[in-house]
Amino acid sequence: MGLFKTVCMTLPVLLTSTGSEAKEDEHPGVRRPESRLMQNQQGEHLQLSSPLRSVLHHPAFAGFARMLLPWDDRAYDDSMPLHQMERLLPYHSHVHPAEAIAALNRLIDEVNHGKPVFYDFYSEAQKQAQPAKRNTGLFYFRGKPGAPFALIAPGGGFVYVGSLHEGFPYAMALNQAGYNAFVLKYRVGLGGTAATEDLAAALTYIIQNARQLGVSPEHYALWGSSAGARMVASIGSHGIAAFGGDTLPKPATVVMAYTGHTDHQAQEPPTFAVIGEQDGIASPATMARRVEQLRTAGTDVEFHSYPALGHGFGLGVGTSAEGWMQQAIQFWSQHIHSRPD
């Protein structure tokens, strides 16, 4: 299996867990915000006009606020209004701040009701051994109790993680369909292999703790965009154990958005793929060739190529891709119901 393209940079340790920030709940990994929020000081909702500091210093996000934002290695202009968040996402297009803010407000509401929203899937010992693992975690968007889950890997060229654009809004759409959703914050600056190892570790954590998290471990789906699509496709092809996770079933469905990933195996999970016809980063022809190779091997694939659209369009609101998320959810749902229990 070929190596991923690696972009090298130094990752600082941005967050450490203190006694008030990293308390164990009914299962390992849960991280609750500081106690001041637990003392009935409700966190206020964010607005389009809110400055970025309102995210970085929001009481609901204490201990993990920077994990919500794309970059590990940059100082932010904390006076920047949230309606300008596209400035944080240079590889993405058609950024709709209102969608991201709605998702952040959903997390605030969850915390205000005493529900954890951020989980560490690496132990403190693992973080001490590899400090870059402190820049990882899972954001949990709850759907129906006991429903299957989706794990979402946003893109960002392995140099940042675009959860605001193609992580949290995806999770909200999945919740509306009743599914549980997790958004992965993975290590950046170390290339695709390290990021995919984080994906495998996160999957292992979710499945090991499925009962406590209130999700079904069966029929899960992996969703990825751009760099994240490479990650989820690699797990779909080679399995979780190939990247350091447990030996567990492959996903029921892989959803890939705008990637030039070419690797595949003889047996692949059902795959839903989308790309813009004018994508200048991920070649539409490369994605189409991989789709045809999967179909030739007998994989069920649904593929959409959208006119007048470039890279990193997220939900595609207001573009020719609008509605693709609902089609992908339907594709996954069909494969859940067609698989034996």
Tab-separated table of C-alpha atoms in Angstrom, residues 9-330:
chain	number	residue	atom	x	y	z
A	9	MET	CA	5.453	20.653	10.537
A	10	THR	CA	5.948	20.876	14.276
A	11	LEU	CA	2.878	20.281	16.398
A	12	PRO	CA	2.862	22.110	19.725
A	13	VAL	CA	1.048	20.796	22.759
A	14	LEU	CA	-1.947	23.122	22.916
A	15	LEU	CA	-4.103	21.557	25.590
A	16	THR	CA	-3.396	19.617	28.730
A	17	SER	CA	-5.921	17.949	30.954
A	18	THR	CA	-6.258	19.237	34.497
A	19	GLY	CA	-8.279	17.694	37.258
A	20	SER	CA	-11.227	19.993	36.532
A	21	GLU	CA	-11.082	19.477	32.760
A	22	ALA	CA	-10.674	15.732	32.361
A	23	LYS	CA	-12.941	13.883	34.719
A	24	GLU	CA	-13.917	10.322	34.049
A	25	ASP	CA	-17.648	9.776	33.670
A	26	GLU	CA	-19.345	6.419	33.385
A	27	HIS	CA	-16.789	5.398	30.749
A	28	PRO	CA	-13.197	6.361	29.992
A	29	GLY	CA	-12.321	9.316	27.805
A	30	VAL	CA	-15.162	11.672	28.691
A	31	ARG	CA	-14.021	15.231	29.178
A	32	ARG	CA	-16.392	17.632	30.867
A	33	PRO	CA	-16.108	21.419	30.813
A	34	GLU	CA	-15.010	23.333	33.857
A	35	SER	CA	-17.151	23.202	36.948
A	36	ARG	CA	-18.421	26.750	36.557
A	37	LEU	CA	-20.786	25.558	33.827
A	38	MET	CA	-21.969	22.747	36.035
A	39	GLN	CA	-22.981	25.417	38.564
A	40	ASN	CA	-25.970	26.379	36.383
A	41	GLN	CA	-24.193	29.161	34.548
A	42	GLN	CA	-25.725	28.541	31.163
A	43	GLY	CA	-23.483	29.164	28.169
A	44	GLU	CA	-24.892	31.665	25.714
A	45	HIS	CA	-25.488	30.863	22.061
A	46	LEU	CA	-23.078	32.087	19.417
A	47	GLN	CA	-24.125	34.515	16.686
A	48	LEU	CA	-22.764	35.374	13.236
A	49	SER	CA	-21.432	38.580	14.713
A	50	SER	CA	-19.765	36.867	17.677
A	51	PRO	CA	-15.967	37.171	17.713
A	52	LEU	CA	-13.812	34.079	17.528
A	53	ARG	CA	-12.843	34.604	21.168
A	54	SER	CA	-16.432	33.702	22.068
A	55	VAL	CA	-15.651	30.162	20.888
A	56	LEU	CA	-12.171	29.992	22.375
A	57	HIS	CA	-13.383	31.174	25.781
A	58	HIS	CA	-16.904	29.783	25.863
A	59	PRO	CA	-17.562	28.003	29.181
A	60	ALA	CA	-19.190	25.065	27.382
A	61	PHE	CA	-15.948	24.397	25.504
A	62	ALA	CA	-13.514	24.803	28.381
A	63	GLY	CA	-10.652	22.339	28.021
A	64	PHE	CA	-11.187	21.565	24.336
A	65	ALA	CA	-12.169	24.820	22.572
A	66	ARG	CA	-9.209	24.829	20.199
A	67	MET	CA	-10.155	21.341	19.036
A	68	LEU	CA	-13.229	22.896	17.423
A	69	LEU	CA	-11.090	25.109	15.187
A	70	PRO	CA	-9.008	24.031	12.192
A	71	TRP	CA	-5.394	24.828	13.047
A	72	ASP	CA	-3.061	23.445	15.698
A	73	ASP	CA	-0.045	25.600	14.900
A	74	ARG	CA	-1.391	29.105	14.300
A	75	ALA	CA	-2.337	32.022	16.466
A	76	TYR	CA	-5.905	33.132	15.803
A	77	ASP	CA	-7.226	36.662	15.424
A	78	ASP	CA	-9.720	36.267	18.245
A	79	SER	CA	-11.549	39.440	17.211
A	80	MET	CA	-12.537	37.943	13.847
A	81	PRO	CA	-16.353	37.711	13.574
A	82	LEU	CA	-17.647	34.199	12.997
A	83	HIS	CA	-19.325	35.204	9.744
A	84	GLN	CA	-15.774	35.384	8.327
A	85	MET	CA	-14.817	31.830	9.300
A	86	GLU	CA	-14.041	30.962	5.677
A	87	ARG	CA	-10.738	32.774	6.342
A	88	LEU	CA	-9.770	29.789	8.507
A	89	LEU	CA	-10.427	27.225	5.738
A	90	PRO	CA	-8.241	27.947	2.688
A	91	TYR	CA	-8.806	24.558	1.018
A	92	HIS	CA	-12.586	24.796	1.259
A	93	SER	CA	-15.332	26.581	-0.652
A	94	HIS	CA	-18.987	27.489	-0.165
A	95	VAL	CA	-18.496	27.880	3.569
A	96	HIS	CA	-21.791	28.740	5.307
A	97	PRO	CA	-21.014	30.052	8.783
A	98	ALA	CA	-24.647	29.799	9.900
A	99	GLU	CA	-24.501	25.995	9.578
A	100	ALA	CA	-21.340	25.778	11.654
A	101	ILE	CA	-22.719	28.126	14.300
A	102	ALA	CA	-25.929	26.093	14.565
A	103	ALA	CA	-23.819	22.990	15.207
A	104	LEU	CA	-21.692	24.749	17.821
A	105	ASN	CA	-24.865	25.956	19.540
A	106	ARG	CA	-26.128	22.372	19.559
A	107	LEU	CA	-22.992	21.368	21.465
A	108	ILE	CA	-23.530	24.251	23.880
A	109	ASP	CA	-27.086	23.062	24.529
A	110	GLU	CA	-25.874	19.524	25.181
A	111	VAL	CA	-23.330	20.726	27.723
A	112	ASN	CA	-25.915	22.978	29.351
A	113	HIS	CA	-28.015	19.843	29.887
A	114	GLY	CA	-25.114	18.033	31.512
A	115	LYS	CA	-24.169	15.842	28.551
A	116	PRO	CA	-20.511	15.426	27.601
A	117	VAL	CA	-19.701	16.300	24.002
A	118	PHE	CA	-15.931	15.717	23.823
A	119	TYR	CA	-14.149	12.404	24.379
A	120	ASP	CA	-10.471	11.470	24.528
A	121	PHE	CA	-9.789	8.185	22.761
A	122	TYR	CA	-6.106	8.144	23.662
A	123	SER	CA	-4.992	7.512	27.242
A	124	GLU	CA	-2.798	9.929	29.165
A	125	ALA	CA	0.084	7.462	28.847
A	126	GLN	CA	-0.302	7.439	25.063
A	127	LYS	CA	-0.316	11.230	25.007
A	128	GLN	CA	2.799	11.413	27.124
A	129	ALA	CA	4.557	9.013	24.760
A	130	GLN	CA	3.447	10.972	21.681
A	131	PRO	CA	2.504	14.555	22.626
A	132	ALA	CA	0.875	15.266	19.254
A	133	LYS	CA	-1.916	12.910	20.341
A	134	ARG	CA	-3.062	15.650	22.712
A	135	ASN	CA	-4.452	17.328	19.587
A	136	THR	CA	-7.034	14.589	19.068
A	137	GLY	CA	-10.535	13.770	20.254
A	138	LEU	CA	-14.125	13.002	19.335
A	139	PHE	CA	-17.095	15.371	19.267
A	140	TYR	CA	-20.355	13.497	19.836
A	141	PHE	CA	-23.668	14.559	18.279
A	142	ARG	CA	-26.384	12.335	19.742
A	143	GLY	CA	-29.133	10.894	17.589
A	144	LYS	CA	-31.623	8.241	18.637
A	145	PRO	CA	-30.396	6.068	21.528
A	146	GLY	CA	-29.175	2.741	20.220
A	147	ALA	CA	-29.093	3.849	16.580
A	148	PRO	CA	-26.034	3.159	14.397
A	149	PHE	CA	-23.267	5.727	14.343
A	150	ALA	CA	-21.288	7.559	11.700
A	151	LEU	CA	-17.697	8.630	12.267
A	152	ILE	CA	-16.763	11.713	10.241
A	153	ALA	CA	-13.224	12.629	9.179
A	154	PRO	CA	-13.124	16.204	7.818
A	155	GLY	CA	-10.500	17.318	5.331
A	156	GLY	CA	-7.781	19.943	5.340
A	157	GLY	CA	-4.845	18.522	3.420
A	158	PHE	CA	-3.462	16.887	6.593
A	159	VAL	CA	-2.433	20.370	7.780
A	160	TYR	CA	-5.718	21.402	9.407
A	161	VAL	CA	-9.062	19.776	10.245
A	162	GLY	CA	-12.122	21.452	8.715
A	163	SER	CA	-14.728	20.292	11.239
A	164	LEU	CA	-16.559	23.621	11.129
A	165	HIS	CA	-17.408	23.100	7.461
A	166	GLU	CA	-17.548	19.366	6.755
A	167	GLY	CA	-17.730	17.796	10.176
A	168	PHE	CA	-20.213	19.424	12.525
A	169	PRO	CA	-22.773	20.310	9.793
A	170	TYR	CA	-22.604	16.706	8.528
A	171	ALA	CA	-23.239	15.455	12.057
A	172	MET	CA	-26.303	17.679	12.372
A	173	ALA	CA	-27.732	16.274	9.130
A	174	LEU	CA	-27.124	12.725	10.331
A	175	ASN	CA	-28.847	13.513	13.639
A	176	GLN	CA	-31.888	14.783	11.755
A	177	ALA	CA	-32.120	11.325	10.182
A	178	GLY	CA	-31.894	9.719	13.642
A	179	TYR	CA	-28.288	8.545	13.487
A	180	ASN	CA	-25.566	9.167	16.027
A	181	ALA	CA	-22.510	11.010	14.733
A	182	PHE	CA	-18.940	11.553	15.883
A	183	VAL	CA	-16.568	14.116	14.383
A	184	LEU	CA	-12.886	13.228	14.561
A	185	LYS	CA	-10.155	15.678	15.477
A	186	TYR	CA	-6.998	13.931	14.289
A	187	ARG	CA	-3.313	14.785	14.255
A	188	VAL	CA	-2.113	17.002	11.422
A	189	GLY	CA	1.313	17.714	10.003
A	190	LEU	CA	2.319	14.053	10.153
A	191	GLY	CA	0.700	12.811	6.948
A	192	GLY	CA	-2.140	10.464	6.183
A	193	THR	CA	-0.881	7.360	7.955
A	194	ALA	CA	-0.812	9.009	11.393
A	195	ALA	CA	-4.232	10.570	10.788
A	196	THR	CA	-5.661	7.190	9.754
A	197	GLU	CA	-4.189	5.604	12.879
A	198	ASP	CA	-6.184	8.183	14.844
A	199	LEU	CA	-9.293	7.168	12.921
A	200	ALA	CA	-8.676	3.502	13.757
A	201	ALA	CA	-8.119	4.336	17.434
A	202	ALA	CA	-11.299	6.412	17.541
A	203	LEU	CA	-13.312	3.613	15.924
A	204	THR	CA	-11.953	1.115	18.427
A	205	TYR	CA	-12.868	3.437	21.296
A	206	ILE	CA	-16.437	3.961	20.064
A	207	ILE	CA	-17.104	0.271	19.500
A	208	GLN	CA	-15.552	-0.737	22.823
A	209	ASN	CA	-17.728	1.839	24.617
A	210	ALA	CA	-20.829	1.543	22.433
A	211	ARG	CA	-23.163	0.610	25.274
A	212	GLN	CA	-22.089	3.488	27.495
A	213	LEU	CA	-22.213	5.923	24.581
A	214	GLY	CA	-25.710	4.752	23.633
A	215	VAL	CA	-24.890	3.712	20.072
A	216	SER	CA	-25.160	0.480	18.152
A	217	PRO	CA	-21.765	-0.990	17.222
A	218	GLU	CA	-23.355	-2.609	14.172
A	219	HIS	CA	-23.668	-1.178	10.656
A	220	TYR	CA	-21.554	1.901	11.291
A	221	ALA	CA	-20.526	4.237	8.471
A	222	LEU	CA	-17.367	6.230	7.785
A	223	TRP	CA	-17.701	9.662	6.190
A	224	GLY	CA	-14.721	11.592	4.893
A	225	SER	CA	-14.015	14.641	2.773
A	226	SER	CA	-10.812	15.329	0.841
A	227	ALA	CA	-7.970	14.183	3.133
A	228	GLY	CA	-10.595	12.647	5.411
A	229	ALA	CA	-11.953	10.663	2.459
A	230	ARG	CA	-8.526	9.110	1.970
A	231	MET	CA	-8.578	8.055	5.598
A	232	VAL	CA	-12.005	6.430	5.580
A	233	ALA	CA	-11.338	4.712	2.243
A	234	SER	CA	-8.129	3.236	3.657
A	235	ILE	CA	-10.009	1.753	6.620
A	236	GLY	CA	-12.649	0.471	4.220
A	237	SER	CA	-9.991	-1.220	2.097
A	238	HIS	CA	-7.628	-2.591	4.749
A	239	GLY	CA	-9.596	-2.697	7.997
A	240	ILE	CA	-9.119	-1.117	11.403
A	241	ALA	CA	-6.351	-3.457	12.581
A	242	ALA	CA	-4.124	-2.459	9.644
A	243	PHE	CA	-3.811	0.971	11.276
A	244	GLY	CA	-3.307	-0.149	14.855
A	245	GLY	CA	-6.916	-0.581	15.973
A	246	ASP	CA	-8.723	-3.712	17.075
A	247	THR	CA	-9.727	-6.457	14.667
A	248	LEU	CA	-13.291	-5.324	14.032
A	249	PRO	CA	-15.780	-5.462	11.163
A	250	LYS	CA	-15.356	-3.061	8.271
A	251	PRO	CA	-17.914	-0.267	7.884
A	252	ALA	CA	-21.331	-0.944	6.413
A	253	THR	CA	-20.816	2.072	4.132
A	254	VAL	CA	-18.017	4.447	3.184
A	255	VAL	CA	-18.945	7.976	2.070
A	256	MET	CA	-16.224	9.863	0.195
A	257	ALA	CA	-16.278	13.480	-0.910
A	258	TYR	CA	-13.820	14.994	-3.401
A	259	THR	CA	-10.608	13.003	-3.157
A	260	GLY	CA	-8.050	11.660	-5.603
A	261	HIS	CA	-7.554	8.479	-3.569
A	262	THR	CA	-6.753	5.509	-5.844
A	263	ASP	CA	-5.974	2.534	-3.582
A	264	HIS	CA	-8.569	-0.228	-3.385
A	265	GLN	CA	-8.900	-3.932	-2.649
A	266	ALA	CA	-10.869	-6.775	-4.165
A	267	GLN	CA	-13.582	-6.480	-1.519
A	268	GLU	CA	-14.698	-2.985	-0.557
A	269	PRO	CA	-17.641	-1.744	1.520
A	270	PRO	CA	-20.553	-0.134	-0.316
A	271	THR	CA	-19.336	3.299	-1.331
A	272	PHE	CA	-21.027	6.657	-1.967
A	273	ALA	CA	-18.806	9.223	-3.697
A	274	VAL	CA	-19.201	12.854	-4.790
A	275	ILE	CA	-16.984	15.397	-6.522
A	276	GLY	CA	-17.222	18.695	-8.387
A	277	GLU	CA	-16.472	18.634	-12.103
A	278	GLN	CA	-14.177	21.657	-11.739
A	279	ASP	CA	-12.212	20.359	-8.757
A	280	GLY	CA	-8.637	21.568	-9.152
A	281	ILE	CA	-7.279	19.697	-6.124
A	282	ALA	CA	-8.827	16.222	-6.405
A	283	SER	CA	-9.087	15.001	-9.979
A	284	PRO	CA	-12.675	14.080	-10.971
A	285	ALA	CA	-11.239	11.655	-13.538
A	286	THR	CA	-9.208	9.892	-10.845
A	287	MET	CA	-12.261	9.469	-8.630
A	288	ALA	CA	-14.327	8.224	-11.573
A	289	ARG	CA	-11.682	5.604	-12.436
A	290	ARG	CA	-11.648	4.300	-8.875
A	291	VAL	CA	-15.448	4.121	-8.891
A	292	GLU	CA	-15.391	2.043	-12.059
A	293	GLN	CA	-12.750	-0.257	-10.603
A	294	LEU	CA	-14.902	-0.808	-7.517
A	295	ARG	CA	-17.953	-1.531	-9.656
A	296	THR	CA	-15.987	-3.988	-11.772
A	297	ALA	CA	-15.001	-5.801	-8.561
A	298	GLY	CA	-18.665	-6.042	-7.555
A	299	THR	CA	-18.877	-3.200	-5.026
A	300	ASP	CA	-22.145	-1.300	-4.826
A	301	VAL	CA	-21.236	2.318	-5.640
A	302	GLU	CA	-23.286	5.471	-6.064
A	303	PHE	CA	-21.293	8.270	-7.690
A	304	HIS	CA	-22.229	11.885	-8.392
A	305	SER	CA	-20.187	14.476	-10.276
A	306	TYR	CA	-21.549	18.014	-10.048
A	307	PRO	CA	-21.202	20.703	-12.721
A	308	ALA	CA	-19.687	24.138	-12.101
A	309	LEU	CA	-18.314	23.091	-8.731
A	310	GLY	CA	-14.781	22.965	-7.319
A	311	HIS	CA	-13.160	21.486	-4.239
A	312	GLY	CA	-14.275	21.453	-0.620
A	313	PHE	CA	-17.966	22.312	-1.030
A	314	GLY	CA	-19.180	20.642	2.161
A	315	LEU	CA	-22.945	20.251	2.187
A	316	GLY	CA	-23.055	22.120	-1.118
A	317	VAL	CA	-25.798	24.503	-0.047
A	318	GLY	CA	-26.724	26.762	-2.972
A	319	THR	CA	-24.723	24.674	-5.470
A	320	SER	CA	-25.438	21.861	-7.913
A	321	ALA	CA	-24.453	19.433	-5.123
A	322	GLU	CA	-27.139	20.562	-2.693
A	323	GLY	CA	-28.950	17.547	-1.249
A	324	TRP	CA	-26.102	15.073	-1.682
A	325	MET	CA	-25.930	14.493	2.052
A	326	GLN	CA	-29.513	13.234	2.169
A	327	GLN	CA	-28.811	10.911	-0.772
A	328	ALA	CA	-25.754	9.532	1.030
A	329	ILE	CA	-27.761	8.968	4.212
A	330	GLN	CA	-30.366	7.092	2.193
